[in-house]
Amino acid sequence: MAERDAALDALILNAHARDDRRALVTLYTQAADLASDMDRECFFLTYAHIYALELGHPSRESLCARLSAFGRE
């Protein structure tokens, strides 16, 4: 699991370096899906949602719904 987390962290950092916001939506969503607790999940969902909103990404509504389900929207 630590290996997977490190690989995902590296992908996120690389996407930030390239300013690839579409990739960041996907990667932060993946990180949220893999999170071990609600706070971590919501942390990653928040970033995915922010980038989705900036882009008008199709996942913005589902990300908002996930955050709302935790009372975090």
Coordinates of C-alpha atoms in Angstrom, one line a residue:
M1 CA 0.0 0.0 0.0
A2 CA 2.8 2.5 0.8
E3 CA 4.3 1.8 -2.6
R4 CA 1.0 2.6 -4.3
D5 CA 0.6 5.8 -2.3
A6 CA 4.2 6.9 -3.1
A7 CA 3.5 6.2 -6.8
L8 CA 0.3 8.2 -6.7
D9 CA 2.0 11.0 -4.9
A10 CA 4.7 11.1 -7.6
L11 CA 2.0 11.3 -10.3
I12 CA 0.3 14.1 -8.5
L13 CA 3.5 16.1 -8.1
N14 CA 4.3 15.5 -11.8
A15 CA 0.9 16.7 -12.9
H16 CA 1.3 19.8 -10.7
A17 CA 4.7 20.5 -12.3
R18 CA 3.1 20.2 -15.7
D19 CA 0.1 22.2 -14.6
D20 CA -2.0 19.3 -16.0
R21 CA -5.3 20.1 -14.3
R22 CA -7.3 17.4 -16.0
A23 CA -4.8 14.8 -14.7
L24 CA -5.1 16.4 -11.2
V25 CA -8.9 15.9 -11.2
T26 CA -8.4 12.2 -12.0
L27 CA -5.4 11.7 -9.7
Y28 CA -6.9 13.4 -6.7
T29 CA -10.1 11.5 -7.2
Q30 CA -8.1 8.3 -7.3
A31 CA -6.4 9.3 -4.1
A32 CA -9.8 10.0 -2.5
D33 CA -11.0 6.5 -3.6
L34 CA -8.0 4.9 -1.9
A35 CA -8.0 7.0 1.3
S36 CA -8.0 5.1 4.5
D37 CA -10.2 7.6 6.4
M38 CA -12.9 10.2 5.8
D39 CA -10.7 13.2 6.5
R40 CA -8.1 12.1 3.9
E41 CA -10.8 11.2 1.4
C42 CA -12.4 14.7 1.8
F43 CA -9.0 16.4 1.6
F44 CA -8.3 14.8 -1.8
L45 CA -12.0 15.2 -2.9
T46 CA -11.7 19.0 -2.2
Y47 CA -8.7 19.4 -4.5
A48 CA -10.3 17.2 -7.2
H49 CA -13.4 19.3 -6.9
I50 CA -11.5 22.6 -7.1
Y51 CA -9.7 21.6 -10.3
A52 CA -13.0 20.2 -11.7
L53 CA -14.7 23.5 -11.1
E54 CA -11.9 25.5 -12.8
L55 CA -12.1 23.3 -15.9
G56 CA -15.9 22.7 -16.1
H57 CA -14.9 19.1 -15.8
P58 CA -17.8 16.6 -16.1
S59 CA -17.0 15.1 -12.7
R60 CA -17.6 18.3 -10.8
E61 CA -21.2 17.4 -9.8
S62 CA -20.3 13.9 -8.6
L63 CA -17.4 15.3 -6.6
C64 CA -19.6 17.9 -5.1
A65 CA -22.1 15.1 -4.2
R66 CA -19.4 13.1 -2.5
L67 CA -18.3 16.1 -0.4
S68 CA -21.9 16.9 0.4
A69 CA -22.5 13.3 1.7
F70 CA -19.7 14.0 4.2
G71 CA -21.1 17.5 5.1
R72 CA -18.0 19.1 3.5
E73 CA -19.3 20.9 0.4

